[in-house]
Amino acid sequence: MLCGRWRSCRRRRREEPPMPAQVAAAVALPPQPAPQDTGSKRPGLRALKKLGLTEDEDVRAMLRGSRLCKIRSRTWQKERLYRLQEDGLSVWFQRKIPRAPSQHIFFVQHIEAVREGHQSEGLRRFGGAFAPARCLTIAFKGRRKNLDLVAPTAEEAQQWVRGLAKLRTRLDAMSQRERLDHWIHCYLHRADSNQDSKMSFKEIKSLLRMVNVDMNDMYAYRLFKECDHSNNERLEGTEIEEFLRRLLKRPELEEIFHRYSGEDRVLSAPELLEFLEDQGEDGATLARAQQLIQNYELNETAKQHELMTLDGFMMYLLSPDGAALDPAHTCVFQDMDQPLAHYFISSSHNTYLTDSQIGGPSSTEAYVRAFAQGCRCVELDCWEGPGGEPIIYHGHTLTSKILFRDVIQAVRDHAFTVSPYPVILSLENHCGLEQQAAMARHLCTILGDMLVTQALDSPNPEELPSPEQLKGRVLVKGKKLPAARSEDGRILSDREEEEEEEEEEGVEAAEQRRWAKQISPELSALVVYCCATRLRTLRPAPVPPQPCQVSSLSERKAKKFIREAGNSFIRHNAHQLTRVYPLGLRMTSANYSPQEMWNSGCQLVALNFQTPGYEMDLNAGRFLINGQCGYVLKPACLREPDTNFDPECPGPPKTTLTIQVLTAQQLPKLNAEKPNSIVDPLVRVEIHGVPADCARKETNYVLNNGFNPRWGQTLQFQLRAPELVLVRFVVEDYDTTSPNDFVGQFTLPLNSLKQGYRHIHLLSKDGASLSPATLFVHIRIQSS
């Protein structure tokens, strides 16, 4: 049974002019088969034609392929063939040693950026022998390394740069329904083993396994024969389209549609308005219903008469307007004029690392990737380098080293490509006075006017400036000489919690410690709003706040403050910035859960961005809203100076969240190389918030069906502090003998979760889209 406001009979329709019978007949007909593509007998090119780019010269050149030189180092520079696949979604590339087919492709939708010339660390270091006009870099989302390439000619390089740009633009513009259509035709092309544009039953069975469903042979053959109108044991043309339509049917959506549309099988604007009101849509009006019909209805006759067919209804529910995430929250919608301390700020720890903190490589590309994910506070571990040039690496380990000035250049070039709001450079300074002066010089000369070097004119100097006031500016977090003396007059280092790290990592060389205890006047002068200070105890209330002081706490010390002085810690964080970082004992760069720190109002909750997992899913979910700008306004209970909120004692339940997990669509195969490997999916809903709210509940698993599994199970949660809650939807492949395998997830704040029937668009472990994979759920949020 489906959720909703049930009635024993169909709802009474609002008074409206009767619909002409001929119009009803025209728009209520079953969907007509898609016209056959006479321009090509190859299903793969039909799939590419759906992108509208088969005649584009750049795309055609990519289809023919190019021999591009892949650059890894000064000595590893190999020529390889790269060719766009006919699906228009993936690029095949040659390897010296053949591997599994999935290891020979990358997907266009996983590309973060395409850069021309020597615009990557690899090409700057190793590509000097090649003209910049012949060079390009493909940067990927997630952990995949950059692909640095050199084309035989500048024009061929431009063909790939332009072609990839066009493909990415077209993919971004595709609706979910178009993505699904394109996706199924790509698999159809792969299943057509002899490429004759006809599908035998054996090929249909292969197609079903590819799309992650193990259908009973008798049922599959019956479906096959129902579409085989020529009765020749082959499906072709319109028969294939009919089979795909039957395969892609959504009975649960049809049931909802028919409940509101009645006998004529179309939705009038007033009937669609009734659906929107039942959904709990804010601002549901007749004008809004009419606009949705114009936006999503495919049938021109229906659109002209302000009617929505089943296809239009499905288009709407698969669109951003029908998603679980409130579309109004995908742009900057919060007040950005409050002090910095009133925001959660996306923050990275050991930003320079691309792997573990023991022997992993350091790279400026790690900063570029962090900025691409909306990060606004990055860390620079600065050490003495040769030739008077400070370097960045994880000290006293085998991690590789990069130049401080190269990192600052990466900040200049990439810090504001995604978000215009301020970036904080958290300096962990292990350099002597001379190289500190060199750091200050690089900061000033490279960043120029971006760098904040003096306080802004402000009507309230007792508060930090706002993100709006600091747009496009870079702040330095470090020690400030005038305020850097402790009670015994000793100049402190700006190592994060020095005594804690010594306990965790061992006492450092005496010479390095002496250097770290000296602060260069030139570097000190650049610290304006983020003066690093040690927070040993929380001050009593009468002491005036010090808004320009920033404390750095290990996760262990932060938990101690939360446990022993919860409300006092929250009040402290209402006017001062606090940065929390992982314990040094996390040798593999594992993360801690950031939720506990957010519960107490800590703004700079620093995580290892290079390490995927549920912790980074929570971070991505927290900063998914407000335009993904890296700043999210804290709830009022964490901003008020005299707040009484305590996350350990949040009070009685205020909100009931009810989620009915209905179906899933087109879940990805976990092992593409094994045709018979089909997932047994289950759905888990996790609540992350104050300790009393944290919970997880899951459905049963569905055997051998990742294509269109059905559950219809209801999960309910009682929430005490809903303003802090993140909801994480997880799909796993059930396994009786070992831990379940991750399939996909999506995380978002409860306050951005829309009610009613919603699609949840799943993401991979690295945060990349798994389109067209979705969950279909019904959500109800009731306040006490």
Tab-separated table of C-alpha atoms in Angstrom, residues 465-718:
chain	number	residue	atom	x	y	z
A	465	PRO	CA	33.071	40.254	9.947
A	466	SER	CA	30.530	38.345	7.890
A	467	PRO	CA	31.076	36.042	4.905
A	468	GLU	CA	29.424	38.694	2.748
A	469	GLN	CA	31.910	41.348	3.869
A	470	LEU	CA	34.822	39.008	3.173
A	471	LYS	CA	33.757	37.784	-0.293
A	472	GLY	CA	36.769	36.884	-2.414
A	473	ARG	CA	39.200	37.356	0.473
A	474	VAL	CA	41.760	35.049	2.096
A	475	LEU	CA	42.338	34.993	5.860
A	476	VAL	CA	45.480	33.653	7.557
A	477	LYS	CA	45.091	31.646	10.745
A	478	GLY	CA	48.272	31.637	12.817
A	479	LYS	CA	50.046	33.162	15.817
A	480	LYS	CA	49.915	36.882	16.419
A	481	LEU	CA	52.934	38.364	18.222
A	482	PRO	CA	51.241	40.898	20.534
A	483	ALA	CA	48.860	38.265	21.887
A	484	ALA	CA	51.154	35.268	21.649
A	485	ARG	CA	52.571	35.247	25.160
A	486	SER	CA	51.214	32.878	27.746
A	487	GLU	CA	50.763	33.740	31.411
A	488	ASP	CA	54.437	33.003	32.088
A	489	GLY	CA	55.502	35.254	29.203
A	490	ARG	CA	56.650	32.400	26.944
A	491	ILE	CA	56.051	32.764	23.214
A	492	LEU	CA	53.876	29.836	22.141
A	493	SER	CA	54.150	27.877	18.929
A	494	ASP	CA	51.161	27.611	16.626
A	495	ARG	CA	51.338	23.848	16.460
A	496	GLU	CA	47.903	22.455	17.128
A	497	GLU	CA	47.764	21.456	20.781
A	498	GLU	CA	51.528	20.877	21.008
A	499	GLU	CA	51.458	18.859	24.178
A	500	GLU	CA	48.761	16.527	22.763
A	501	GLU	CA	50.638	15.920	19.530
A	502	GLU	CA	53.866	15.224	21.391
A	503	GLU	CA	52.012	12.626	23.374
A	504	GLU	CA	50.667	11.085	20.167
A	505	GLU	CA	53.609	11.503	17.790
A	506	GLY	CA	56.689	11.698	20.033
A	507	VAL	CA	58.844	14.703	21.015
A	508	GLU	CA	60.295	16.486	17.999
A	509	ALA	CA	63.850	17.560	17.444
A	510	ALA	CA	64.912	20.364	19.820
A	511	GLU	CA	65.939	22.616	16.954
A	512	GLN	CA	62.529	22.365	15.286
A	513	ARG	CA	60.816	23.156	18.599
A	514	ARG	CA	62.958	26.266	19.063
A	515	TRP	CA	62.068	27.466	15.579
A	516	ALA	CA	58.381	26.810	16.173
A	517	LYS	CA	58.414	28.995	19.295
A	518	GLN	CA	59.497	32.044	17.318
A	519	ILE	CA	57.052	34.106	15.334
A	520	SER	CA	58.174	36.283	12.453
A	521	PRO	CA	56.825	39.873	12.612
A	522	GLU	CA	56.133	39.738	8.868
A	523	LEU	CA	53.991	36.608	9.201
A	524	SER	CA	52.367	37.834	12.417
A	525	ALA	CA	51.218	41.000	10.651
A	526	LEU	CA	49.110	38.915	8.232
A	527	VAL	CA	47.080	37.342	11.046
A	528	VAL	CA	44.091	39.648	11.458
A	529	TYR	CA	40.897	37.798	12.358
A	530	CYS	CA	42.114	34.259	13.083
A	531	CYS	CA	44.696	34.494	15.877
A	532	ALA	CA	45.627	30.970	16.942
A	533	THR	CA	45.344	30.474	20.696
A	534	ARG	CA	45.271	27.489	23.016
A	535	LEU	CA	42.004	26.765	24.810
A	536	ARG	CA	42.902	25.021	28.057
A	537	THR	CA	39.684	25.760	29.976
A	538	LEU	CA	36.477	27.583	29.210
A	539	ARG	CA	36.469	31.068	30.675
A	540	PRO	CA	33.832	32.078	33.210
A	541	ALA	CA	30.972	34.087	31.728
A	542	PRO	CA	32.047	37.573	32.982
A	543	VAL	CA	35.244	37.538	30.865
A	544	PRO	CA	34.617	39.486	27.633
A	545	PRO	CA	34.742	37.403	24.447
A	546	GLN	CA	37.774	37.494	22.166
A	547	PRO	CA	36.189	37.078	18.719
A	548	CYS	CA	39.493	37.154	16.802
A	549	GLN	CA	40.953	34.220	18.714
A	550	VAL	CA	40.704	30.736	17.166
A	551	SER	CA	41.290	27.583	19.182
A	552	SER	CA	42.449	24.326	17.598
A	553	LEU	CA	41.391	21.191	19.456
A	554	SER	CA	42.003	17.532	18.771
A	555	GLU	CA	38.836	15.464	18.542
A	556	ARG	CA	39.685	14.020	21.977
A	557	LYS	CA	39.931	17.401	23.676
A	558	ALA	CA	36.796	18.670	21.924
A	559	LYS	CA	34.866	15.645	23.203
A	560	LYS	CA	36.179	16.373	26.694
A	561	PHE	CA	34.786	19.925	26.543
A	562	ILE	CA	31.479	18.625	25.179
A	563	ARG	CA	31.231	16.049	27.945
A	564	GLU	CA	32.292	18.274	30.842
A	565	ALA	CA	31.030	21.729	29.821
A	566	GLY	CA	28.513	21.270	27.026
A	567	ASN	CA	26.553	24.517	27.314
A	568	SER	CA	29.623	26.630	28.182
A	569	PHE	CA	31.365	25.289	25.074
A	570	ILE	CA	28.351	26.213	22.935
A	571	ARG	CA	28.365	29.762	24.358
A	572	HIS	CA	32.083	30.020	23.642
A	573	ASN	CA	31.443	28.966	20.044
A	574	ALA	CA	28.678	31.530	19.660
A	575	HIS	CA	31.285	34.310	19.353
A	576	GLN	CA	34.668	32.594	18.685
A	577	LEU	CA	35.863	30.163	16.053
A	578	THR	CA	36.917	26.670	17.094
A	579	ARG	CA	38.775	24.270	14.812
A	580	VAL	CA	38.643	20.524	15.524
A	581	TYR	CA	41.045	18.091	13.865
A	582	PRO	CA	41.541	14.283	13.868
A	583	LEU	CA	43.873	12.616	16.365
A	584	GLY	CA	47.414	12.143	15.108
A	585	LEU	CA	47.029	8.441	15.838
A	586	ARG	CA	44.798	8.081	12.784
A	587	MET	CA	47.732	6.930	10.648
A	588	THR	CA	45.577	5.926	7.670
A	589	SER	CA	43.954	9.389	7.567
A	590	ALA	CA	40.690	7.956	8.879
A	591	ASN	CA	38.031	10.421	9.988
A	592	TYR	CA	35.903	10.952	13.086
A	593	SER	CA	32.176	11.744	12.998
A	594	PRO	CA	31.781	15.512	12.626
A	595	GLN	CA	28.221	15.532	13.956
A	596	GLU	CA	29.211	15.605	17.624
A	597	MET	CA	31.315	18.724	17.018
A	598	TRP	CA	28.567	20.471	15.050
A	599	ASN	CA	26.139	19.731	17.885
A	600	SER	CA	28.296	21.968	20.089
A	601	GLY	CA	28.599	24.774	17.556
A	602	CYS	CA	32.206	24.125	16.450
A	603	GLN	CA	32.591	25.887	13.119
A	604	LEU	CA	35.790	24.480	11.597
A	605	VAL	CA	35.311	20.713	11.877
A	606	ALA	CA	38.302	19.554	9.827
A	607	LEU	CA	38.209	16.182	8.055
A	608	ASN	CA	40.550	14.274	5.751
A	609	PHE	CA	38.855	15.045	2.440
A	610	GLN	CA	40.924	12.370	0.708
A	611	THR	CA	39.310	9.578	2.760
A	612	PRO	CA	35.791	8.540	1.662
A	613	GLY	CA	33.329	7.120	4.167
A	614	TYR	CA	30.202	8.017	6.078
A	615	GLU	CA	32.023	10.880	7.831
A	616	MET	CA	32.659	12.631	4.509
A	617	ASP	CA	29.097	11.781	3.437
A	618	LEU	CA	27.883	13.707	6.499
A	619	ASN	CA	30.183	16.607	5.661
A	620	ALA	CA	28.932	16.689	2.067
A	621	GLY	CA	25.343	16.508	3.325
A	622	ARG	CA	25.837	19.339	5.816
A	623	PHE	CA	27.231	21.626	3.098
A	624	LEU	CA	24.965	20.376	0.290
A	625	ILE	CA	22.666	23.341	0.859
A	626	ASN	CA	23.101	27.122	0.610
A	627	GLY	CA	24.562	26.867	-2.858
A	628	GLN	CA	27.271	24.454	-1.654
A	629	CYS	CA	29.209	27.626	-0.822
A	630	GLY	CA	30.965	26.079	2.209
A	631	TYR	CA	29.104	28.226	4.768
A	632	VAL	CA	25.907	27.070	6.520
A	633	LEU	CA	24.214	29.214	9.158
A	634	LYS	CA	24.118	27.481	12.527
A	635	PRO	CA	20.710	26.979	14.195
A	636	ALA	CA	19.584	29.828	16.456
A	637	CYS	CA	20.182	27.709	19.581
A	638	LEU	CA	23.910	27.645	18.711
A	639	ARG	CA	24.200	31.362	17.904
A	640	GLU	CA	22.531	33.023	20.871
A	641	PRO	CA	25.102	34.279	23.419
A	642	ASP	CA	22.949	33.230	26.395
A	643	THR	CA	21.651	29.969	24.949
A	644	ASN	CA	20.712	27.184	27.360
A	645	PHE	CA	20.949	24.457	24.733
A	646	ASP	CA	22.907	21.354	25.702
A	647	PRO	CA	23.210	18.535	23.138
A	648	GLU	CA	23.438	15.988	25.953
A	649	CYS	CA	20.046	17.133	27.338
A	650	PRO	CA	17.977	18.331	24.365
A	651	GLY	CA	14.567	17.855	25.998
A	652	PRO	CA	11.547	15.822	24.870
A	653	PRO	CA	10.816	14.801	21.265
A	654	LYS	CA	9.596	17.678	19.091
A	655	THR	CA	9.313	16.079	15.668
A	656	THR	CA	8.253	12.748	14.166
A	657	LEU	CA	9.885	11.743	10.892
A	658	THR	CA	8.104	8.975	8.971
A	659	ILE	CA	9.717	7.548	5.849
A	660	GLN	CA	8.045	4.917	3.728
A	661	VAL	CA	10.632	3.264	1.484
A	662	LEU	CA	8.685	2.305	-1.637
A	663	THR	CA	10.965	1.308	-4.528
A	664	ALA	CA	14.392	1.780	-6.098
A	665	GLN	CA	15.320	2.180	-9.744
A	666	GLN	CA	18.366	1.143	-11.774
A	667	LEU	CA	20.805	0.440	-8.939
A	668	PRO	CA	24.376	-0.071	-10.213
A	669	LYS	CA	25.978	-3.490	-10.503
A	670	LEU	CA	28.807	-3.901	-8.014
A	671	ASN	CA	30.734	-6.320	-10.188
A	672	ALA	CA	30.328	-5.395	-13.843
A	673	GLU	CA	32.656	-8.206	-14.894
A	674	LYS	CA	30.314	-10.928	-13.555
A	675	PRO	CA	27.058	-10.985	-15.540
A	676	ASN	CA	25.319	-13.180	-12.965
A	677	SER	CA	26.299	-10.981	-10.022
A	678	ILE	CA	23.062	-9.174	-9.105
A	679	VAL	CA	22.506	-7.189	-5.925
A	680	ASP	CA	20.109	-8.077	-3.100
A	681	PRO	CA	19.352	-4.506	-2.022
A	682	LEU	CA	18.184	-3.191	1.320
A	683	VAL	CA	17.709	0.423	2.404
A	684	ARG	CA	18.935	1.875	5.686
A	685	VAL	CA	17.887	5.288	6.952
A	686	GLU	CA	20.276	6.856	9.456
A	687	ILE	CA	19.622	9.838	11.716
A	688	HIS	CA	22.687	11.851	12.753
A	689	GLY	CA	22.101	14.550	15.343
A	690	VAL	CA	22.322	14.975	19.107
A	691	PRO	CA	23.032	11.646	20.861
A	692	ALA	CA	19.383	11.085	21.818
A	693	ASP	CA	18.320	11.441	18.162
A	694	CYS	CA	20.946	9.182	16.560
A	695	ALA	CA	19.302	6.060	15.155
A	696	ARG	CA	19.305	3.728	12.165
A	697	LYS	CA	16.580	1.502	10.778
A	698	GLU	CA	16.501	-0.634	7.652
A	699	THR	CA	14.185	-2.525	5.348
A	700	ASN	CA	14.307	-6.189	4.454
A	701	TYR	CA	16.417	-7.116	1.450
A	702	VAL	CA	15.000	-7.913	-1.981
A	703	LEU	CA	16.518	-10.950	-3.664
A	704	ASN	CA	18.261	-10.585	-7.040
A	705	ASN	CA	16.783	-7.287	-8.171
A	706	GLY	CA	18.737	-4.068	-8.472
A	707	PHE	CA	16.606	-2.816	-11.359
A	708	ASN	CA	13.241	-2.098	-9.731
A	709	PRO	CA	13.089	-3.584	-6.196
A	710	ARG	CA	9.981	-2.890	-4.092
A	711	TRP	CA	9.775	-2.645	-0.304
A	712	GLY	CA	6.779	-0.609	0.898
A	713	GLN	CA	8.178	-0.546	4.448
A	714	THR	CA	7.743	2.299	6.935
A	715	LEU	CA	10.525	3.606	9.196
A	716	GLN	CA	9.760	6.145	11.941
A	717	PHE	CA	11.987	8.359	14.118
A	718	GLN	CA	11.372	10.630	17.136
